[in-house]
Amino acid sequence: LFLGTAAGGGVPQWNCNCPVCQAARRGDGRVRPRTQSCVAVSADGRRWFLLNASPDLRAQLERAPALHPPAGRPRGSPIEAVLLTNADLDHTLGLFLLREGERLAAHATREIRQSLAQGLALEATLGAFCGLDWVDPPNRPAPLRCRDGSPSGLFYEALDLGGRPPRFAKQPGAANGHSLGYRLSDEATGGRFLFLPGMSSLEGPAGACLSECEALAFDGTFWTDNEMPERGVGNLTAAAMGHVPISGPQGSLNVLAGLKVRHKIYVHINNTNPALFEDSPERAAVTAAGCTVAADGMELVI
Amino acid sequence: LFLGTAAGGGVPQWNCNCPVCQAARRGDGRVRPRTQSCVAVSADGRRWFLLNASPDLRAQLERAPALHPPAGRPRGSPIEAVLLTNADLDHTLGLFLLREGERLAAHATREIRQSLAQGLALEATLGAFCGLDWVDPPNRPAPLRCRDGSPSGLFYEALDLGGRPPRFAKQPGAANGHSLGYRLSDEATGGRFLFLPGMSSLEGPAGACLSECEALAFDGTFWTDNEMPERGVGNLTAAAMGHVPISGPQGSLNVLAGLKVRHKIYVHINNTNPALFEDSPERAAVTAAGCTVAADGMELVI
């Protein structure tokens, strides 16, 4: 369940006048508004796991009846845990929004936890509310467990994507453990979902196993490497922000086009990305390659 | 402009099954959904100041055309600064959502800043994005200035309400500076707006000057002192959370009913508060006292 499909800032972004944001505000159907990236997965439709915790989580949960509190108790939630791909604010601020609930379980590497301790005092502050338990994500398939320790019917493994800590973290630059992908599989059906919302490179082990899944959710942040500077809305290139662009000879679309994967989906799409226009040549190119640009509310059964 | 009118968690709250939240989810008109407390004020309709920064700020700004980025620049915002009443997460998480903008100005006491440094590493983390300038709010009327130093057409003063630091802060309990009210006045019309979303007591200097305004926005968090324990959704009383309840002989409604103030408005309303039911006796009592229960999108011209 794709709760949110935009990169940081969402579509439209509060302070942005780029053509995409303007169109999203006009509401003429050319650009659908999107909240910030977050996916919910479940084997049984009853117990759910969040992939990242979007700043828009409150609105996202409200729009998803499957994630409403179950009947019969004054308070409660079908959310069993959050799996973090990195410490970026657009993936982690939503953890604070879960503070009114039961003790929270979050899966992340030591490096991601350290960034969140430095940049948000996360564990200490949640400790004054629900409390937070960290879980080390495994690097080979292992059962994904619910709060009570019972198996969820899903297996999962984390793929280390290399990359850098977020810019607010006071840590040495390139190192392992700062950026993850996840592959989840359904114990009953064997269906696999590969979640890679932030990929700095198509090389490496994660790039080599892109086709080993039935559904791939891939980094769709930028169309070109210098999209932000070109639109006058930032100085950083896609590469500097840890994202491989969709287009170009080194872009992801060339690779995804050749993959024999049933569902090939771009997620974490920045508001500057022209593929957000439903009627754009960029969108047509994505579709021609057998890929989809994700939209909020999209549901996938594997 | 009342961008958000609920207390922390909003209405409905993601994990809450109380009668108010259930009704808000059903959408049968008995309870209007509400986002978390935030008010925007302006003298000229062009330059705006936020009173607190709600976690729901992204959605709130999108729903308010007056707060959209002005035309003619790739990025920009009519938001000149944020005035904080305390360090509570439901008043401050929205500051992170403004990180993509220009350098941010936030008005708060030293005590509030210290809580935010401890509980959110706020200044350091925003320093890696837009940067943050703190402004000391004055304790007598002074011009409220825009980012460029020009007068906004508004005067403002902070009222120290005593109170405690938020529970995530590692600071000694009761002391001054942790909780503020603001009185804003329009330089041209003289119209005054008194903003008191968190009042632990009707005694004291702020309680004594409630009628010195044309519009009063007052703490409407709880109807009774033991509302949370009674509904089985928490252990803390209103008093323990720093809120004077609306009802009862010591409640705020008795006092507000007698005030000669044109607009008497309850804000920061918790999802457990029965006055959120449009057809409840509690709502009828509020109305009979000449008061209003605020709703998102409400606009007031003083």
Coordinates of C-alpha atoms in Angstrom, one line a residue:
Chain A
L1 CA 0.0 0.0 0.0
F2 CA 1.7 3.2 -1.2
L3 CA 0.8 5.7 1.4
G4 CA 3.0 8.4 0.0
T5 CA 5.0 8.6 -3.2
A6 CA 6.8 11.9 -3.3
A7 CA 10.3 12.9 -2.1
G8 CA 10.9 15.4 0.7
G9 CA 8.6 18.3 0.6
G10 CA 5.8 16.4 -1.2
V11 CA 3.8 17.6 -4.3
P12 CA 3.2 20.4 -4.1
Q13 CA 5.9 21.6 -1.8
W14 CA 4.8 24.4 0.5
N15 CA 7.2 27.0 -0.9
C16 CA 7.7 25.9 -4.5
N17 CA 6.5 27.5 -7.7
C18 CA 8.0 25.0 -10.1
P19 CA 5.6 24.0 -13.0
V20 CA 4.8 20.6 -11.3
C21 CA 3.9 22.3 -8.0
Q22 CA 1.8 24.9 -9.7
A23 CA -0.1 22.3 -11.7
A24 CA -0.7 20.2 -8.5
R25 CA -2.1 23.3 -6.8
R26 CA -4.3 24.1 -9.8
G27 CA -5.8 20.7 -9.6
D28 CA -6.5 20.4 -13.3
G29 CA -5.6 16.7 -13.3
R30 CA -2.2 17.0 -15.0
V31 CA -0.3 16.4 -11.7
R32 CA -1.8 14.5 -8.8
P33 CA -0.8 15.8 -5.4
R34 CA 1.4 13.4 -3.5
T35 CA 2.5 13.1 0.1
Q36 CA 6.0 12.1 1.2
S37 CA 7.3 8.6 0.7
C38 CA 5.9 5.8 2.8
V39 CA 4.8 2.2 2.0
A40 CA 2.8 -0.2 4.2
V41 CA 3.2 -3.9 3.8
S42 CA 1.2 -6.8 5.2
A43 CA 0.9 -10.6 4.7
D44 CA -2.5 -10.9 6.3
G45 CA -4.1 -7.4 5.9
R46 CA -4.3 -7.3 9.6
R47 CA -0.8 -6.6 10.8
W48 CA 1.2 -4.0 9.0
F49 CA 4.8 -2.7 8.7
L50 CA 5.7 0.7 7.6
L51 CA 8.7 1.3 5.2
N52 CA 9.9 4.6 6.5
A53 CA 7.8 7.1 8.6
S54 CA 6.7 10.1 6.5
P55 CA 6.1 13.5 8.0
D56 CA 2.7 13.2 6.4
L57 CA 1.9 10.0 8.3
R58 CA -1.1 11.3 10.2
A59 CA -3.0 12.2 7.0
Q60 CA -1.7 9.0 5.3
L61 CA -3.0 6.7 8.0
E62 CA -6.3 8.5 8.1
R63 CA -6.8 7.9 4.4
A64 CA -6.1 4.1 4.7
P65 CA -8.9 2.3 6.5
A66 CA -6.8 -0.9 6.8
L67 CA -4.5 1.1 9.1
H68 CA -7.2 2.5 11.4
P69 CA -7.3 1.4 15.0
P70 CA -8.9 -2.0 15.3
A71 CA -12.3 -2.1 17.0
G72 CA -12.8 -3.2 20.6
R73 CA -10.1 -1.2 22.4
P74 CA -10.0 2.5 23.3
R75 CA -6.6 2.9 21.5
G76 CA -4.6 0.6 19.3
S77 CA -3.0 0.3 15.8
P78 CA -2.3 -2.5 13.3
I79 CA 1.2 -1.0 12.8
E80 CA 3.7 -3.5 14.2
A81 CA 7.0 -1.8 13.3
V82 CA 8.7 0.7 11.1
L83 CA 11.6 -0.3 8.8
L84 CA 13.9 2.6 8.0
T85 CA 16.0 2.9 4.8
N86 CA 18.0 5.9 6.2
A87 CA 17.8 8.8 8.6
D88 CA 16.6 11.4 6.2
L89 CA 13.9 13.7 7.8
D90 CA 11.4 12.9 5.1
H91 CA 11.7 9.2 6.2
T92 CA 11.9 9.6 10.0
L93 CA 9.9 12.6 11.2
G94 CA 6.8 10.5 11.2
L95 CA 8.3 8.4 14.1
F96 CA 7.4 11.3 16.4
L97 CA 3.8 11.1 15.2
L98 CA 3.5 7.6 16.5
R99 CA 4.4 8.7 20.1
E100 CA 0.9 8.4 21.4
G101 CA 0.8 4.7 20.7
E102 CA 2.3 1.6 22.3
R103 CA 6.0 1.0 22.5
L104 CA 7.5 1.5 19.0
A105 CA 9.7 -0.9 17.2
A106 CA 12.0 0.5 14.5
H107 CA 14.4 -1.4 12.3
A108 CA 17.6 0.4 11.4
T109 CA 21.4 0.0 11.4
R110 CA 23.6 1.4 14.1
E111 CA 24.7 4.2 11.7
I112 CA 21.1 5.3 11.0
R113 CA 20.3 5.2 14.8
Q114 CA 23.4 7.4 15.5
S115 CA 22.3 9.9 12.9
L116 CA 18.8 10.1 14.5
A117 CA 20.3 10.4 18.0
Q118 CA 22.4 13.3 16.8
G119 CA 19.9 15.0 14.5
L120 CA 16.7 14.5 16.4
A121 CA 17.4 13.2 19.8
L122 CA 14.9 10.6 18.7
E123 CA 15.3 7.8 21.2
A124 CA 15.6 10.0 24.2
T125 CA 12.5 12.1 23.2
L126 CA 10.3 9.1 22.3
G127 CA 11.5 7.6 25.6
A128 CA 9.4 10.2 27.3
F129 CA 6.3 9.0 25.4
C130 CA 5.8 5.5 23.9
G131 CA 9.4 4.4 24.1
L132 CA 11.5 3.0 21.3
D133 CA 13.0 -0.5 20.6
W134 CA 15.6 -0.8 17.9
V135 CA 15.9 -3.9 15.8
D136 CA 18.9 -4.8 13.7
P137 CA 17.7 -5.6 10.2
P138 CA 19.2 -8.9 9.0
N139 CA 21.4 -9.2 5.8
R140 CA 19.8 -12.4 4.8
P141 CA 16.1 -13.4 4.8
A142 CA 14.7 -13.7 8.3
P143 CA 11.2 -13.7 9.7
L144 CA 9.7 -10.2 10.3
R145 CA 8.2 -10.3 13.7
C146 CA 5.2 -8.5 15.3
R147 CA 5.4 -6.7 18.6
D148 CA 4.4 -9.8 20.5
G149 CA 7.2 -11.8 18.8
S150 CA 4.9 -13.8 16.6
P151 CA 5.8 -14.2 12.9
S152 CA 4.0 -11.8 10.6
G153 CA 4.0 -14.1 7.6
L154 CA 6.7 -11.9 6.0
F155 CA 10.4 -12.5 5.6
Y156 CA 12.7 -9.5 5.1
E157 CA 16.3 -8.7 4.5
A158 CA 18.2 -5.4 4.4
L159 CA 20.5 -4.5 1.5
D160 CA 23.3 -2.1 2.3
L161 CA 23.4 0.5 -0.4
G162 CA 26.5 2.4 0.8
G163 CA 25.8 6.1 0.6
R164 CA 26.3 8.9 3.0
P165 CA 24.7 10.0 6.3
P166 CA 22.1 12.8 6.1
R167 CA 23.6 16.3 6.0
F168 CA 22.5 17.1 9.6
A169 CA 24.5 14.2 11.0
K170 CA 28.0 14.8 12.4
Q171 CA 29.5 11.7 11.0
P172 CA 32.3 10.8 8.6
G173 CA 31.1 10.9 5.0
A174 CA 31.0 7.7 2.9
A175 CA 30.6 4.5 4.9
N176 CA 28.4 1.5 5.1
G177 CA 25.1 1.3 6.9
H178 CA 23.7 4.8 6.2
S179 CA 21.4 3.7 3.4
L180 CA 19.4 0.5 3.0
G181 CA 17.0 -1.2 0.7
Y182 CA 14.7 -4.0 1.9
R183 CA 13.4 -7.1 0.2
L184 CA 10.3 -8.5 1.7
S185 CA 8.8 -11.9 0.8
D186 CA 5.5 -13.5 1.6
E187 CA 6.0 -16.8 3.4
A188 CA 2.8 -18.3 1.8
T189 CA 3.0 -17.1 -1.8
G190 CA 6.8 -16.5 -2.1
G191 CA 6.0 -13.1 -3.7
R192 CA 8.9 -10.7 -3.3
F193 CA 8.8 -6.9 -3.0
L194 CA 12.1 -5.0 -3.4
F195 CA 12.0 -1.5 -1.9
L196 CA 14.8 0.9 -3.0
P197 CA 13.6 4.5 -2.6
G198 CA 17.2 5.9 -2.5
M199 CA 19.8 4.5 -4.8
S200 CA 23.0 6.4 -5.4
S201 CA 24.3 3.9 -7.9
L202 CA 23.2 1.0 -10.1
E203 CA 26.4 -0.8 -9.5
G204 CA 26.9 -3.0 -6.4
P205 CA 25.0 -6.0 -5.0
A206 CA 21.6 -4.3 -4.9
G207 CA 21.9 -3.2 -8.5
A208 CA 22.8 -6.8 -9.4
C209 CA 19.6 -8.3 -8.0
L210 CA 17.0 -5.9 -9.2
S211 CA 15.1 -8.6 -11.1
E212 CA 14.9 -11.0 -8.2
C213 CA 11.4 -9.9 -7.2
E214 CA 7.9 -9.7 -8.4
A215 CA 7.6 -6.0 -7.6
L216 CA 10.3 -3.4 -7.6
A217 CA 9.8 0.1 -6.0
F218 CA 12.8 2.1 -7.2
D219 CA 14.2 5.6 -6.6
G220 CA 12.4 8.0 -8.9
T221 CA 13.5 11.2 -7.3
F222 CA 15.0 13.0 -10.3
W223 CA 14.6 12.9 -14.0
T224 CA 18.0 14.4 -14.7
D225 CA 21.1 14.9 -12.6
N226 CA 21.0 18.7 -12.6
E227 CA 17.2 19.1 -12.3
M228 CA 17.3 21.2 -9.1
P229 CA 19.9 23.8 -10.3
E230 CA 18.1 24.0 -13.7
R231 CA 14.8 24.9 -12.1
G232 CA 16.5 27.4 -9.8
V233 CA 15.3 25.6 -6.7
G234 CA 18.6 24.3 -5.3
N235 CA 22.3 23.8 -5.9
L236 CA 22.7 20.1 -5.5
T237 CA 22.8 17.5 -8.2
A238 CA 21.0 14.2 -8.0
A239 CA 24.3 12.5 -7.5
A240 CA 25.3 14.8 -4.7
M241 CA 22.0 14.0 -3.0
G242 CA 22.5 10.2 -3.4
H243 CA 20.1 9.5 -6.2
V244 CA 20.6 8.0 -9.6
P245 CA 18.4 9.9 -12.1
I246 CA 15.8 8.2 -14.2
S247 CA 16.9 9.4 -17.7
G248 CA 20.1 9.4 -19.6
P249 CA 22.5 6.6 -20.7
Q250 CA 23.5 6.0 -17.0
G251 CA 20.0 6.5 -15.7
S252 CA 17.7 3.9 -14.2
L253 CA 15.1 3.7 -16.9
N254 CA 17.6 2.0 -19.3
V255 CA 18.2 -0.7 -16.7
L256 CA 14.6 -1.1 -15.5
A257 CA 13.3 -1.3 -19.1
G258 CA 15.3 -4.5 -19.5
L259 CA 14.2 -6.2 -16.3
K260 CA 11.8 -9.1 -16.3
V261 CA 9.8 -8.0 -13.3
R262 CA 6.0 -7.8 -13.2
H263 CA 5.7 -4.5 -11.3
K264 CA 8.4 -1.9 -11.9
I265 CA 7.4 1.2 -10.0
Y266 CA 9.1 4.6 -9.4
V267 CA 8.6 6.0 -5.9
H268 CA 10.0 8.9 -3.9
I269 CA 9.5 11.3 -6.7
N270 CA 10.6 14.9 -6.3
N271 CA 8.3 17.8 -7.1
T272 CA 10.7 18.9 -9.8
N273 CA 10.4 15.7 -11.8
P274 CA 8.6 16.2 -15.1
A275 CA 7.4 12.6 -15.2
L276 CA 4.8 13.8 -12.6
F277 CA 2.9 15.4 -15.5
E278 CA 0.5 12.7 -16.6
D279 CA 0.7 14.0 -20.2
S280 CA 4.4 14.6 -20.5
P281 CA 6.9 12.9 -22.9
E282 CA 8.8 11.8 -19.8
R283 CA 5.8 10.0 -18.4
A284 CA 5.3 8.4 -21.8
A285 CA 8.9 7.2 -21.8
V286 CA 8.4 5.6 -18.3
T287 CA 5.2 3.9 -19.5
A288 CA 6.8 2.7 -22.7
A289 CA 9.6 1.0 -20.7
G290 CA 6.9 -1.0 -18.8
C291 CA 7.3 1.1 -15.6
T292 CA 4.8 3.0 -13.5
V293 CA 5.0 6.3 -11.7
A294 CA 3.6 5.6 -8.3
A295 CA 0.7 7.6 -6.9
D296 CA -0.7 7.8 -3.3
G297 CA -3.2 5.2 -2.5
M298 CA -1.9 2.7 -5.0
E299 CA -2.2 -0.9 -3.8
L300 CA -0.3 -3.9 -5.0
V301 CA -1.1 -7.6 -4.3
I302 CA 1.9 -9.8 -5.1
Chain B
L1 CA -6.7 32.3 10.1
F2 CA -7.1 29.1 12.1
L3 CA -5.1 26.6 10.2
G4 CA -5.4 23.8 12.9
T5 CA -7.6 23.7 15.9
A6 CA -7.0 20.3 17.6
A7 CA -4.6 19.4 20.4
G8 CA -1.8 16.9 19.9
G9 CA -2.8 13.9 17.8
G10 CA -5.5 15.8 15.9
V11 CA -9.1 14.7 15.3
P12 CA -9.2 11.8 14.6
Q13 CA -6.0 10.7 16.2
W14 CA -4.3 7.8 14.3
N15 CA -4.6 5.2 17.1
C16 CA -7.8 6.4 18.9
N17 CA -11.2 4.8 19.0
C18 CA -12.8 7.3 21.4
P19 CA -16.4 8.3 20.4
V20 CA -15.1 11.6 19.0
C21 CA -12.5 10.0 16.8
Q22 CA -14.9 7.4 15.6
A23 CA -17.4 10.0 14.6
A24 CA -14.8 12.1 12.8
R25 CA -13.8 9.0 10.8
R26 CA -17.4 8.1 9.9
G27 CA -17.8 11.6 8.5
D28 CA -21.5 11.9 9.3
G29 CA -21.1 15.6 10.2
R30 CA -21.3 15.3 14.0
V31 CA -17.6 15.8 14.4
R32 CA -15.5 17.8 11.9
P33 CA -11.9 16.5 11.4
R34 CA -9.3 18.9 12.8
T35 CA -5.6 19.2 12.3
Q36 CA -3.2 20.1 15.1
S37 CA -3.2 23.7 16.5
C38 CA -1.8 26.5 14.4
V39 CA -2.9 30.0 13.7
A40 CA -1.7 32.4 11.0
V41 CA -1.9 36.2 11.5
S42 CA -1.4 39.1 9.2
A43 CA -2.0 42.9 9.1
D44 CA -1.9 43.2 5.3
G45 CA -2.8 39.7 4.0
R46 CA 0.5 39.5 2.3
R47 CA 3.0 38.9 5.1
W48 CA 2.1 36.2 7.6
F49 CA 3.2 35.0 11.0
L50 CA 2.5 31.6 12.4
L51 CA 1.5 31.0 16.0
N52 CA 3.2 27.6 16.6
A53 CA 4.3 25.2 13.9
S54 CA 1.9 22.2 13.7
P55 CA 3.1 18.8 12.6
D56 CA 0.3 19.1 10.0
L57 CA 1.7 22.3 8.6
R58 CA 2.3 21.0 5.1
A59 CA -1.4 20.1 4.6
Q60 CA -2.5 23.3 6.4
L61 CA -0.5 25.6 4.2
E62 CA -1.7 23.8 1.1
R63 CA -5.3 24.4 2.1
A64 CA -4.7 28.2 2.6
P65 CA -4.2 30.0 -0.7
A66 CA -3.1 33.1 1.2
L67 CA 0.0 31.2 2.4
H68 CA 1.0 29.7 -1.0
P69 CA 4.3 30.9 -2.5
P70 CA 3.9 34.3 -4.1
A71 CA 4.2 34.4 -7.9
G72 CA 7.3 35.5 -9.7
R73 CA 10.0 33.5 -7.9
P74 CA 10.9 29.8 -8.2
R75 CA 10.5 29.4 -4.4
G76 CA 9.3 31.6 -1.6
S77 CA 6.7 32.0 1.1
P78 CA 4.6 34.7 2.8
I79 CA 5.6 33.3 6.2
E80 CA 7.8 35.8 7.9
A81 CA 8.3 34.0 11.3
V82 CA 7.0 31.6 13.8
L83 CA 6.0 32.6 17.3
L84 CA 6.2 29.6 19.7
T85 CA 4.0 29.3 22.9
N86 CA 6.0 26.4 24.2
A87 CA 8.3 23.5 23.1
D88 CA 5.5 20.8 22.9
L89 CA 6.0 18.6 19.9
D90 CA 2.5 19.4 18.5
H91 CA 3.6 23.1 18.4
T92 CA 7.1 22.6 17.1
L93 CA 7.6 19.6 14.8
G94 CA 6.3 21.8 11.9
L95 CA 9.5 23.8 12.2
F96 CA 11.3 20.9 10.5
L97 CA 8.8 21.2 7.6
L98 CA 9.9 24.7 6.8
R99 CA 13.5 23.6 6.3
E100 CA 13.4 23.9 2.5
G101 CA 12.7 27.6 2.8
E102 CA 14.8 30.7 3.5
R103 CA 16.4 31.2 6.8
L104 CA 13.8 30.7 9.5
A105 CA 13.0 33.2 12.3
A106 CA 11.4 31.7 15.4
H107 CA 10.3 33.7 18.5
A108 CA 10.8 31.9 21.8
T109 CA 12.2 32.3 25.3
R110 CA 15.6 30.9 26.3
E111 CA 13.8 28.1 28.2
I112 CA 11.8 27.0 25.2
R113 CA 14.9 27.0 23.0
Q114 CA 16.7 24.9 25.5
S115 CA 13.9 22.3 25.5
L116 CA 14.1 22.2 21.7
A117 CA 17.8 21.8 21.7
Q118 CA 17.6 18.9 24.2
G119 CA 14.5 17.3 22.8
L120 CA 14.9 17.8 19.0
A121 CA 18.4 19.1 18.4
L122 CA 16.4 21.7 16.5
E123 CA 18.8 24.5 15.9
A124 CA 21.7 22.2 14.9
T125 CA 19.6 20.2 12.5
L126 CA 17.9 23.2 10.9
G127 CA 21.4 24.7 10.6
A128 CA 22.1 22.0 8.0
F129 CA 19.2 23.2 5.9
C130 CA 17.6 26.7 6.1
G131 CA 19.2 27.9 9.3
L132 CA 17.4 29.3 12.3
D133 CA 17.4 32.7 13.9
W134 CA 16.0 33.0 17.4
V135 CA 14.1 36.2 18.5
D136 CA 13.4 37.1 22.1
P137 CA 9.7 37.9 22.4
P138 CA 9.1 41.2 24.2
N139 CA 7.1 41.4 27.4
R140 CA 5.5 44.7 26.4
P141 CA 4.0 45.7 23.0
A142 CA 6.7 46.0 20.3
P143 CA 6.7 46.0 16.5
L144 CA 6.6 42.5 15.0
R145 CA 9.1 42.6 12.2
C146 CA 9.4 40.8 8.9
R147 CA 12.5 38.9 7.8
D148 CA 13.9 42.0 6.1
G149 CA 13.5 44.1 9.3
S150 CA 10.5 46.1 8.1
P151 CA 7.5 46.5 10.4
S152 CA 4.7 44.1 9.7
G153 CA 1.9 46.4 10.8
L154 CA 1.4 44.2 13.9
F155 CA 2.6 44.8 17.5
Y156 CA 3.1 41.8 19.8
E157 CA 3.9 40.9 23.4
A158 CA 4.5 37.7 25.1
L159 CA 2.7 36.8 28.4
D160 CA 4.6 34.4 30.6
L161 CA 2.1 31.7 31.8
G162 CA 4.5 29.9 34.2
G163 CA 4.0 26.2 33.6
R164 CA 6.4 23.3 33.1
P165 CA 8.8 22.2 30.4
P166 CA 7.6 19.4 28.1
R167 CA 8.1 15.9 29.4
F168 CA 10.9 15.2 27.0
A169 CA 13.0 18.1 28.3
K170 CA 15.7 17.5 31.0
Q171 CA 15.0 20.6 32.9
P172 CA 13.8 21.4 36.4
G173 CA 10.1 21.4 36.8
A174 CA 8.1 24.6 37.4
A175 CA 9.8 27.8 36.3
N176 CA 9.1 30.8 34.2
G177 CA 9.5 31.0 30.4
H178 CA 8.3 27.5 29.5
S179 CA 4.8 28.5 28.4
L180 CA 3.7 31.8 26.7
G181 CA 0.7 33.5 25.5
Y182 CA 0.8 36.2 22.8
R183 CA -1.2 39.4 22.4
L184 CA -1.1 40.8 18.9
S185 CA -2.5 44.1 17.8
D186 CA -3.0 45.8 14.5
E187 CA -1.2 49.1 14.2
A188 CA -3.9 50.6 12.0
T189 CA -7.1 49.4 13.6
G190 CA -5.9 48.8 17.1
G191 CA -7.7 45.4 17.1
R192 CA -6.2 42.9 19.5
F193 CA -5.9 39.2 19.4
L194 CA -5.0 37.3 22.5
F195 CA -3.7 33.7 21.9
L196 CA -3.7 31.4 24.9
P197 CA -3.7 27.8 23.7
G198 CA -2.2 26.4 26.9
M199 CA -3.4 27.8 30.2
S200 CA -2.7 25.9 33.4
S201 CA -4.4 28.4 35.6
L202 CA -6.9 31.3 35.3
E203 CA -5.0 33.1 38.1
G204 CA -2.1 35.3 37.4
P205 CA -1.5 38.3 35.0
A206 CA -2.7 36.6 31.8
G207 CA -5.9 35.5 33.5
A208 CA -6.4 39.1 34.7
C209 CA -6.3 40.6 31.2
L210 CA -8.5 38.2 29.3
S211 CA -10.9 40.9 28.4
E212 CA -8.3 43.3 27.0
C213 CA -8.8 42.2 23.4
E214 CA -11.3 42.0 20.6
A215 CA -10.7 38.3 20.0
L216 CA -9.6 35.7 22.5
A217 CA -8.4 32.2 21.5
F218 CA -8.3 30.1 24.7
D219 CA -7.2 26.7 25.8
G220 CA -10.0 24.3 24.9
T221 CA -8.1 21.1 25.4
F222 CA -10.2 19.3 27.9
W223 CA -13.9 19.4 29.0
T224 CA -13.2 17.9 32.4
D225 CA -10.1 17.4 34.5
N226 CA -10.1 13.6 34.3
E227 CA -11.2 13.2 30.8
M228 CA -8.3 11.1 29.6
P229 CA -8.4 8.5 32.4
E230 CA -12.2 8.3 32.1
R231 CA -12.0 7.4 28.5
G232 CA -9.3 4.8 29.1
V233 CA -6.9 6.6 26.8
G234 CA -4.3 8.0 29.3
N235 CA -3.4 8.4 32.9
L236 CA -2.8 12.2 33.1
T237 CA -5.3 14.8 34.3
A238 CA -5.8 18.1 32.5
A239 CA -4.1 19.8 35.4
A240 CA -1.1 17.5 35.2
M241 CA -0.8 18.3 31.5
G242 CA -1.0 22.1 32.1
H243 CA -4.5 22.7 31.0
V244 CA -7.5 24.2 32.8
P245 CA -10.6 22.3 31.8
I246 CA -13.6 24.1 30.2
S247 CA -16.3 22.9 32.5
G248 CA -16.8 22.9 36.3
P249 CA -16.9 25.7 38.9
Q250 CA -13.2 26.3 38.4
G251 CA -13.3 25.8 34.6
S252 CA -12.8 28.4 31.9
L253 CA -16.3 28.6 30.6
N254 CA -17.6 30.3 33.8
V255 CA -15.0 33.0 33.3
L256 CA -15.2 33.4 29.6
A257 CA -19.0 33.6 29.8
G258 CA -18.7 36.8 31.8
L259 CA -16.1 38.5 29.5
K260 CA -17.1 41.4 27.3
V261 CA -15.0 40.3 24.3
R262 CA -16.4 40.1 20.8
H263 CA -14.9 36.8 19.8
K264 CA -14.3 34.1 22.4
I265 CA -12.9 31.0 20.8
Y266 CA -11.8 27.7 22.1
V267 CA -8.7 26.3 20.3
H268 CA -6.3 23.4 20.8
I269 CA -9.2 20.9 21.4
N270 CA -8.3 17.4 22.4
N271 CA -10.0 14.5 20.5
T272 CA -11.5 13.4 23.8
N273 CA -13.4 16.6 24.3
P274 CA -17.2 16.0 23.9
A275 CA -17.7 19.7 22.8
L276 CA -16.4 18.5 19.4
F277 CA -19.8 16.9 18.8
E278 CA -21.8 19.6 17.0
D279 CA -25.0 18.3 18.6
S280 CA -23.8 17.7 22.2
P281 CA -25.0 19.4 25.4
E282 CA -21.4 20.5 25.9
R283 CA -21.3 22.3 22.6
A284 CA -24.7 23.9 23.5
A285 CA -23.2 25.1 26.8
V286 CA -20.2 26.7 25.0
T287 CA -22.5 28.4 22.5
A288 CA -24.9 29.6 25.3
A289 CA -21.9 31.3 27.0
G290 CA -21.3 33.3 23.8
C291 CA -18.2 31.2 22.9
T292 CA -17.2 29.3 19.8
V293 CA -15.4 26.0 19.3
A294 CA -12.9 26.7 16.6
A295 CA -12.7 24.7 13.4
D296 CA -10.0 24.4 10.8
G297 CA -10.2 27.1 8.1
M298 CA -12.0 29.6 10.3
E299 CA -11.0 33.2 9.5
L300 CA -11.4 36.2 11.7
V301 CA -11.1 39.9 10.8
I302 CA -10.6 42.1 13.8

